CSV table of C-alpha atoms in Angstrom, one decimal:
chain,number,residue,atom,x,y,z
A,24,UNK,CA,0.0,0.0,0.0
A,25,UNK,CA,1.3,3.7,-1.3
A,26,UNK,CA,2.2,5.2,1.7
A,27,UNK,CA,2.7,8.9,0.1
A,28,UNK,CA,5.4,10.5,2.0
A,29,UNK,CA,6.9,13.9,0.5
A,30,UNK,CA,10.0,13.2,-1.9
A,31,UNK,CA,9.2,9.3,-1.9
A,32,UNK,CA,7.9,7.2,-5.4
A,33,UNK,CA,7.2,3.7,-3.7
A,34,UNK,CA,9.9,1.6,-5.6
A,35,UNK,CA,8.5,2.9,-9.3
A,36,UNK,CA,11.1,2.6,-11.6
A,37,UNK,CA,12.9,4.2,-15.1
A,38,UNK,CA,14.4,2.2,-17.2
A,39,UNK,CA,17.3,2.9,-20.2
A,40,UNK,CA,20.4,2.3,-22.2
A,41,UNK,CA,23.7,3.5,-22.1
A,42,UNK,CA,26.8,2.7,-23.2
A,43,UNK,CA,29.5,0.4,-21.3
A,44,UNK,CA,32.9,2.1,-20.1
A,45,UNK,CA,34.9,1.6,-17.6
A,46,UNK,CA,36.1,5.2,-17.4
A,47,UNK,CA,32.8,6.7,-17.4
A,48,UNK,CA,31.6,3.7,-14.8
A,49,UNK,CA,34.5,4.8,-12.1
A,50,UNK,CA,34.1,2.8,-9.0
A,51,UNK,CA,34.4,5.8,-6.4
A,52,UNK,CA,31.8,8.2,-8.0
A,53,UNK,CA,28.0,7.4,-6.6
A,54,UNK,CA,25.2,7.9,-8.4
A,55,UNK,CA,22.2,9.4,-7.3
A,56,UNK,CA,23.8,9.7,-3.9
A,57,UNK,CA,24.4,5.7,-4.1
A,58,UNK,CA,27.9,4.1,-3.6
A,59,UNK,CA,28.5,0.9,-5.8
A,60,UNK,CA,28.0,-1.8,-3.5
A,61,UNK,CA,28.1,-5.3,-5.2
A,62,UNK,CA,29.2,-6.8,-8.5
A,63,UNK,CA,27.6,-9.7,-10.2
A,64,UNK,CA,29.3,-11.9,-13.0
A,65,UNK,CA,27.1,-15.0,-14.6
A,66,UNK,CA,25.4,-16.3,-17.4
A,67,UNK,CA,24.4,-20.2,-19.0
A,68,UNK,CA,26.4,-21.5,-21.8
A,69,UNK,CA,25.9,-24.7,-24.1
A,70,UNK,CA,28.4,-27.3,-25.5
A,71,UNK,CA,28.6,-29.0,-28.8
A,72,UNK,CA,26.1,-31.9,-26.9
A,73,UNK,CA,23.6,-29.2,-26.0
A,74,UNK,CA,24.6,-29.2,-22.5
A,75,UNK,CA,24.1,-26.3,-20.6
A,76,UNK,CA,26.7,-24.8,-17.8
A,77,UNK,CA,25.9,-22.0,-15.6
A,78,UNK,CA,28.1,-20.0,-13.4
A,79,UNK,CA,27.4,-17.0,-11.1
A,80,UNK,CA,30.3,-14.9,-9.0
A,81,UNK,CA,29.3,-11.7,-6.5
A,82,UNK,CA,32.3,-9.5,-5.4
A,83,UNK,CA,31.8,-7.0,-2.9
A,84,UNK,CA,34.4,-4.3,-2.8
A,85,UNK,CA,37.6,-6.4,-3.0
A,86,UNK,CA,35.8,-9.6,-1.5
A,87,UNK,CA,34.6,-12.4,-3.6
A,88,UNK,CA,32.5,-15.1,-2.0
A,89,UNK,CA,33.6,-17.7,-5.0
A,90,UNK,CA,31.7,-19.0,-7.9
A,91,UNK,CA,29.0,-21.5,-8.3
A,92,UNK,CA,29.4,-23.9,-11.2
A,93,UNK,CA,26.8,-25.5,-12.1
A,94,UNK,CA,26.2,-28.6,-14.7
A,95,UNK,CA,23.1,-31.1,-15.8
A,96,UNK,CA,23.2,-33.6,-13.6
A,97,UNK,CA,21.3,-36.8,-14.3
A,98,UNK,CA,17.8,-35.8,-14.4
A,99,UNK,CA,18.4,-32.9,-16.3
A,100,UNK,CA,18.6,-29.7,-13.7
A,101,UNK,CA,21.2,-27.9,-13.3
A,102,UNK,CA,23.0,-29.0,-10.0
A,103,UNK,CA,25.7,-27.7,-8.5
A,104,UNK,CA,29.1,-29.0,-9.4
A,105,UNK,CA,32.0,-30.2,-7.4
A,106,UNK,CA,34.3,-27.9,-8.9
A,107,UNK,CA,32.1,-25.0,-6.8
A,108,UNK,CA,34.5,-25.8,-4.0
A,109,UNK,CA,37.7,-25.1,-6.0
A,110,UNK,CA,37.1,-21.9,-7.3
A,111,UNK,CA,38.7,-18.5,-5.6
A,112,UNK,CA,37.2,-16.5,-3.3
A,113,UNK,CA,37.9,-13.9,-0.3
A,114,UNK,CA,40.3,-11.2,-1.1
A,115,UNK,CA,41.7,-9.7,-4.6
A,116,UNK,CA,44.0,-7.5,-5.9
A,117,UNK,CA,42.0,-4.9,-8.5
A,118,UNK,CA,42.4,-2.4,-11.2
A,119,UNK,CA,40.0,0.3,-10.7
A,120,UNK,CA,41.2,3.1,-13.4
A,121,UNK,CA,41.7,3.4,-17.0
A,122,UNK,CA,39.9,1.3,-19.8
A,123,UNK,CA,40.3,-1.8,-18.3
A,124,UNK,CA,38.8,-2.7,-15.1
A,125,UNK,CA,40.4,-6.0,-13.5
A,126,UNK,CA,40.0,-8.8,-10.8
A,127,UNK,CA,42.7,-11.0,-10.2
A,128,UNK,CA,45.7,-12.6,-8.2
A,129,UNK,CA,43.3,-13.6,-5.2
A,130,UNK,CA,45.5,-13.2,-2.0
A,131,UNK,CA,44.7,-17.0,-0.9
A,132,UNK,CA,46.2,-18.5,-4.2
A,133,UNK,CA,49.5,-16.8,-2.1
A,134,UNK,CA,49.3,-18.7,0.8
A,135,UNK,CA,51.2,-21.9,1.4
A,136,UNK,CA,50.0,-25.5,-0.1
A,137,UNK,CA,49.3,-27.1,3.4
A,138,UNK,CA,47.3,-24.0,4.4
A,139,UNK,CA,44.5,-23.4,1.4
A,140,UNK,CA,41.8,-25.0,0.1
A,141,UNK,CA,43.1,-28.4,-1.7
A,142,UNK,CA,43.2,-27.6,-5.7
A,143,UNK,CA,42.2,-23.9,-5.5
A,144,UNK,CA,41.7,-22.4,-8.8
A,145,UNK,CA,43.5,-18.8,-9.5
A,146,UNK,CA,41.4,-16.1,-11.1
A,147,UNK,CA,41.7,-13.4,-13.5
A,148,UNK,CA,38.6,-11.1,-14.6
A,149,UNK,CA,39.5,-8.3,-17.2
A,150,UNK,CA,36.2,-6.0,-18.3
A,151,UNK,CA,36.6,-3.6,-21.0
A,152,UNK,CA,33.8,-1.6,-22.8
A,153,UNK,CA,34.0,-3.5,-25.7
A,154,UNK,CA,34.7,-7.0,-24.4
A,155,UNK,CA,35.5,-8.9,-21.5
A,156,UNK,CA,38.0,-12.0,-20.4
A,157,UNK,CA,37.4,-14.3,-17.7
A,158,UNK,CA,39.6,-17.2,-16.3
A,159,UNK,CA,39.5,-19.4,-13.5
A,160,UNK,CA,42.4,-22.1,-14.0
A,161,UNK,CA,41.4,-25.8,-15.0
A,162,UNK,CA,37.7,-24.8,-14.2
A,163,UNK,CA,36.6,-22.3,-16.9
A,164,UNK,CA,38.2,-19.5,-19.6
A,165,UNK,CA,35.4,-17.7,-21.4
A,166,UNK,CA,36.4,-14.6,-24.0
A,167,UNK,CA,33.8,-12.4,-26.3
A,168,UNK,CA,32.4,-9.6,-27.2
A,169,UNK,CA,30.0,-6.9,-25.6
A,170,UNK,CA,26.4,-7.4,-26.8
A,171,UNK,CA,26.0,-3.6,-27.4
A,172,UNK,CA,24.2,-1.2,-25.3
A,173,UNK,CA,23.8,-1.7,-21.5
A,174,UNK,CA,20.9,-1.3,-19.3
A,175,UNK,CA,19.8,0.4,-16.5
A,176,UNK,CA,17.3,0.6,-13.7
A,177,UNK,CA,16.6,3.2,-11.4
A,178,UNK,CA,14.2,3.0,-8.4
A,179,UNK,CA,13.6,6.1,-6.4
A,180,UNK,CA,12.3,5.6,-2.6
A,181,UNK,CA,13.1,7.2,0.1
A,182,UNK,CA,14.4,4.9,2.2
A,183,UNK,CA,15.5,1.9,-0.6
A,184,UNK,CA,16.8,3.8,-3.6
A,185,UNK,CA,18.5,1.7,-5.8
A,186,UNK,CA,20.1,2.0,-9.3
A,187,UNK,CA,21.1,-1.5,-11.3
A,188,UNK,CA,22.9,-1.7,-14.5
A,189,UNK,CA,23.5,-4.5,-16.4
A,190,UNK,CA,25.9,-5.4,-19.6
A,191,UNK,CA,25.7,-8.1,-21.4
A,192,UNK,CA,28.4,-10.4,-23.4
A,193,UNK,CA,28.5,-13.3,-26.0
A,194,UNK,CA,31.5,-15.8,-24.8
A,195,UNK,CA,33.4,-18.9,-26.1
A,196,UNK,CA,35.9,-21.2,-24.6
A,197,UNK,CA,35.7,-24.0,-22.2
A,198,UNK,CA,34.1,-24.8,-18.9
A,199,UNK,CA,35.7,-27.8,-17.3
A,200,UNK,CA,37.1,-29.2,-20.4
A,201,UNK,CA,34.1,-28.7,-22.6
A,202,UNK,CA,34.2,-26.3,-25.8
A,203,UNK,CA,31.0,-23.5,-25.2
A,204,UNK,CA,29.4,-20.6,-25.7
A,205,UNK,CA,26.7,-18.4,-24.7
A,206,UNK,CA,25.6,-15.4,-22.5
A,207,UNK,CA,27.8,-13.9,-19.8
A,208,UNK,CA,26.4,-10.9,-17.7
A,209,UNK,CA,27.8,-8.4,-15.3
A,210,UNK,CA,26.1,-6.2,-13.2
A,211,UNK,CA,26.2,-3.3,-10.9
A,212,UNK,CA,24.4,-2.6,-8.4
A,213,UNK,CA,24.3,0.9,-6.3
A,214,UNK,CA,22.2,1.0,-2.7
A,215,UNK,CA,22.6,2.5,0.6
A,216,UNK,CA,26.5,1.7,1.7
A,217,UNK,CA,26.0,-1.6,4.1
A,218,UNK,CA,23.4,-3.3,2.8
A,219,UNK,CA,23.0,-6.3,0.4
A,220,UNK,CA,20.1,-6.9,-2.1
A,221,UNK,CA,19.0,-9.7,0.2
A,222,UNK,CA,19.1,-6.9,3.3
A,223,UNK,CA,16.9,-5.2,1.4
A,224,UNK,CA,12.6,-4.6,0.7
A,225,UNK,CA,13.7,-5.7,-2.8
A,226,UNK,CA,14.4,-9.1,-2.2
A,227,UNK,CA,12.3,-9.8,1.0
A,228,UNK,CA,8.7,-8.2,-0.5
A,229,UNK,CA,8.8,-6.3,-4.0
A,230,UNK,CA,10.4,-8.8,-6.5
A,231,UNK,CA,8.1,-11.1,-8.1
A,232,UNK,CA,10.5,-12.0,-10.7
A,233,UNK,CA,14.1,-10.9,-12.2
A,234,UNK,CA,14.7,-11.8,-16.1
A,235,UNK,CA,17.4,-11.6,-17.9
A,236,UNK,CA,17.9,-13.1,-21.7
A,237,UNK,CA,20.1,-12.9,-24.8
A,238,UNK,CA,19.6,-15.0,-28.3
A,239,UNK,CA,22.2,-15.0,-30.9
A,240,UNK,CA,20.3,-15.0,-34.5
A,241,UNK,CA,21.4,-16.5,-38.1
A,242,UNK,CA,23.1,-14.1,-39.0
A,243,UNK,CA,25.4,-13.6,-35.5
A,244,UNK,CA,23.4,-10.3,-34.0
A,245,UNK,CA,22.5,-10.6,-30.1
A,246,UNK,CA,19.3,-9.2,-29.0
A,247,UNK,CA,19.0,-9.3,-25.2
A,248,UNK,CA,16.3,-8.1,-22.8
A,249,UNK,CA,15.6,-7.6,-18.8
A,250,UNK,CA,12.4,-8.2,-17.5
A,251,UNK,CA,11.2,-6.7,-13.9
A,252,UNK,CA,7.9,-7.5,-12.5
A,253,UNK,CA,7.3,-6.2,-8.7
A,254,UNK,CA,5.2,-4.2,-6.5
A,255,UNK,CA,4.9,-0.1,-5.9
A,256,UNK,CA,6.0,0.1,-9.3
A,257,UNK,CA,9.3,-1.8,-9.4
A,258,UNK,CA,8.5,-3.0,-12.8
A,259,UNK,CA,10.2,-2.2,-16.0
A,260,UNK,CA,11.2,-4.0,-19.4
A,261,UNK,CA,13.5,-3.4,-22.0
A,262,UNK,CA,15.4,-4.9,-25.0
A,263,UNK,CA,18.5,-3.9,-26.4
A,264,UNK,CA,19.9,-5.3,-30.1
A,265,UNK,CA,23.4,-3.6,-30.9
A,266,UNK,CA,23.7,-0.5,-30.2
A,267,UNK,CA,20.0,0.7,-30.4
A,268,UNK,CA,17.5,0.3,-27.3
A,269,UNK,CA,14.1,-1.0,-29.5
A,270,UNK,CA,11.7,-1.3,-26.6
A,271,UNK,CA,11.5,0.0,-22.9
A,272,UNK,CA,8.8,0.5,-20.5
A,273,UNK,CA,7.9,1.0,-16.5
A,274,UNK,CA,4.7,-0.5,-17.8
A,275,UNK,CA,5.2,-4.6,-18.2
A,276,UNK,CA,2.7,-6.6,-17.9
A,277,UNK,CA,3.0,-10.4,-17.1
A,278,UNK,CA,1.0,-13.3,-16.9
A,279,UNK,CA,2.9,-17.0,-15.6
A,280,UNK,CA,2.0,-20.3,-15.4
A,281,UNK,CA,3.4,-22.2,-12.7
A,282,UNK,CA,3.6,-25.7,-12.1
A,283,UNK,CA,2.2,-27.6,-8.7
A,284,UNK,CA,5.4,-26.9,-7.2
A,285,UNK,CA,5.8,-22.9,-8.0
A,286,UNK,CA,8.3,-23.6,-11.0
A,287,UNK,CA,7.0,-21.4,-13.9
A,288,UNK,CA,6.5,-23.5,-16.8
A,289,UNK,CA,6.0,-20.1,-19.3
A,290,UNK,CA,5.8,-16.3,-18.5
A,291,UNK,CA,4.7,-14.1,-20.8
A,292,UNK,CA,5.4,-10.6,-21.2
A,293,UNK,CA,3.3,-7.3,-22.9
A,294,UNK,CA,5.9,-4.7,-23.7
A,295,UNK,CA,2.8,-2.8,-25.9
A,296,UNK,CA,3.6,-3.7,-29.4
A,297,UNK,CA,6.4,-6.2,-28.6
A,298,UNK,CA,5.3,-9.3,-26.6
A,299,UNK,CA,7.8,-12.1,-25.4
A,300,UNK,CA,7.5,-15.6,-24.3
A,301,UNK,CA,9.9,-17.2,-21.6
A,302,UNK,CA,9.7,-21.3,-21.4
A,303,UNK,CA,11.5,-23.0,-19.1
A,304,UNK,CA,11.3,-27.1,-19.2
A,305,UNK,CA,11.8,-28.7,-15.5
A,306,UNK,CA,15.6,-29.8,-16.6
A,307,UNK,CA,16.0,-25.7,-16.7
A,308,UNK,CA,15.4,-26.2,-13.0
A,309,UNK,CA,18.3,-24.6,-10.5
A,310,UNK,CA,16.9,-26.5,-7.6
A,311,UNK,CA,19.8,-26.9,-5.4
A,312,UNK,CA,20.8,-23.3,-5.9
A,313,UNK,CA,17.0,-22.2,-5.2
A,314,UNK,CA,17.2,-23.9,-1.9
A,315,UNK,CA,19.9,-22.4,-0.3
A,316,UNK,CA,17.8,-18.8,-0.5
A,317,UNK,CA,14.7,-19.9,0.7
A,318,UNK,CA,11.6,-22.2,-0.1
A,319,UNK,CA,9.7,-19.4,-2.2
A,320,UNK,CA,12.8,-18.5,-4.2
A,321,UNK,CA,12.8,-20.8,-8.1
A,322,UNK,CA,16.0,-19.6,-10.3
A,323,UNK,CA,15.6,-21.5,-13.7
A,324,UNK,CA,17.5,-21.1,-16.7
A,325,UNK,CA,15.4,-21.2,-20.2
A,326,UNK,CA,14.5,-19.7,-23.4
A,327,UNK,CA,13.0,-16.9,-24.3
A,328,UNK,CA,11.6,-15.4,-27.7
A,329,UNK,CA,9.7,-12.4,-29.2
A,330,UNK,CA,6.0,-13.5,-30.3
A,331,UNK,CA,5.6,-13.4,-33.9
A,332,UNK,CA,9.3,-13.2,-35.0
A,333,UNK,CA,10.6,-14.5,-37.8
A,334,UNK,CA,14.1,-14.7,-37.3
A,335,UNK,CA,16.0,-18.0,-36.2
A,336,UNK,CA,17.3,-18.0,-32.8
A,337,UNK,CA,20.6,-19.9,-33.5
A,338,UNK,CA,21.2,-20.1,-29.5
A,339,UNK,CA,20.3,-18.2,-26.6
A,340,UNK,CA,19.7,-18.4,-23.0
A,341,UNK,CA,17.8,-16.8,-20.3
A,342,UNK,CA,18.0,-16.6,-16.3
A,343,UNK,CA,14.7,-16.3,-14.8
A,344,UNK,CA,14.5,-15.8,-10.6
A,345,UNK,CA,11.2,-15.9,-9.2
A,346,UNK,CA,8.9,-15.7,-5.5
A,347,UNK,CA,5.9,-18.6,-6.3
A,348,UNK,CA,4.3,-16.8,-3.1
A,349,UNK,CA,4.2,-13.6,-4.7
A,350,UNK,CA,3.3,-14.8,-8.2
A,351,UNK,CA,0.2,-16.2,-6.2
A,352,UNK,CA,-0.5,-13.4,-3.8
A,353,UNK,CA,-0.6,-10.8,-7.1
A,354,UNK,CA,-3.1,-13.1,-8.5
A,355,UNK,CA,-0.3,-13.2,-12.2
A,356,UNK,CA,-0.5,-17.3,-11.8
């Protein structure tokens, strides 16, 4: 319920493009009055098999909590793989200034053999405007090129202002052995200096779900979107091909259909004259990543495609987070 205090929106949000540099992204300017506050790095990739991969990495400051790698286990969902437990994490040296922005060197990897985690992975993490290169040892090396434009989100309230960007990549390379290729994101994310996203309103009462896609056509062009759906007006959509934003709104409509278990089977979303369709089969299912945040919580990985479009999607991949409670309470099941 609106509670209409002077200088406050709720959580209603603008939405936009702009364009990816690391020197006109620096790290100690705030925006809106927000310091940047967390990083994220993941995305889904496919082999020559049709496997899928996924991978997601959070760094906070010069703290990285490690990477979840996950891989299709016997039945099909993603689980979470045994090389999770190898990969780096705590502190890092960085590269804040000039074109490049870096990650690397993490200051375990320097401690001696009897003292770290058996078979730790080293890491390296270089993001320029125009592309981005990301190792970690025998686990995973992925290389590509920016998918064009970025996009942002801004929500003004009072009290739980936040502005998210996101850019998006097209990678290639390997992931424990395996030859693949597909999306690979990295956000930024800008809130009041102490919190996390899970601190915050956001995660524990206005998200109802969080999508992010990309498909790679015929022809090679990427076409990628972000799909908010929340309450007090934290809802936005937009879709960026190249270098030219082709849809946006703060007025997305969505309609799911969920499963007995909460799992959304489709979602479907009305951008006014552009409509998109997100599918998402049960071996799509994150499940043992979904646990550890909470019962309500479903992440899924997925396809997702523009209604009434002709052109081939050659590959693409989506990420789709999502509150079956909420879906239910809003009545959008």
């Amino acid at each position: 319920m609106p509670r209409y205090l002077f200088g406050d929106f709720d959580h209603r949000a603008v939405v936009g493009a702009f364009r990816p540099d690391p020197e006109t992204m620096r790290v100690e300017e705030p925006q809106f009055g927000l310091p940047l506050q967390t990083t994220y790095l993941y995305g889904f990739f496919s082999d020559d098999e049709g496997r899928t991969y996924g991978l997601e990495r959070k760094f906070v400051g010069g703290l990285t909590s490690g990477c979840f790698v996950m891989t299709q286990r016997g039945n099909g969902e993603l689980g979470l793989d045994p090389a999770t437990g190898r990969t780096s994490r705590g502190e890092v040296k960085r590269v804040l200034h000039g074109p490049e922005r870096r990650w690397y060197e993490p200051v375990f990897s320097k401690l001696p053999g009897d003292v770290v985690t058996h078979g730790e992975q080293p890491m390296d993490l270089r993001w320029r405007g125009d592309s981005i290169d990301y190792s970690e040892g025998d686990i995973l090396s992925l290389a590509g090129p920016s998918a064009g434009l970025g996009i942002q989100v801004f929500s003004a309230a009072r009290e739980n202002a936040m502005l998210y960007t996101i850019i998006a990549h097209w990678v290639t390379g390997t992931i424990l052995g395996k030859q693949v290729s597909g999306p690979l994101w990295m956000d930024n994310a800008y809130w009041t200096h102490g919190r996390d996203y899970k601190d915050d309103v956001y995660w524990t009462d206005v998200e109802i779900s969080w999508q992010i896609f990309c498909n790679r056509f015929d022809d090679g062009s990427l076409e990628w979107g972000h799909f908010v759906v929340g309450r007090d007006g934290f809802t936005t959509g937009a879709i960026v091909h190249g270098d030219s934003l082709v849809a946006s709104t703060t007025g997305l409509q969505a309609k799911y259909v969920v499963d007995d278990a909460g799992w959304p089977t489709t979602v479907s979303y009305d951008l006014g004259d552009r409509q998109y369709e997100f599918t998402g089969p049960a071996e799509s299912r994150m499940s043992q990543f979904s646990a550890a945040r909470g019962p309500a919580y479903r992440a899924q990985t997925g396809r997702t495609h523009r209604v009434g479009d002709s052109r081939r999607v050659a590959a693409g991949h989506t990420w789709l987070e999502s509150f079956r409670d909420r879906i239910a309470a809003e009545g959008l099941g």
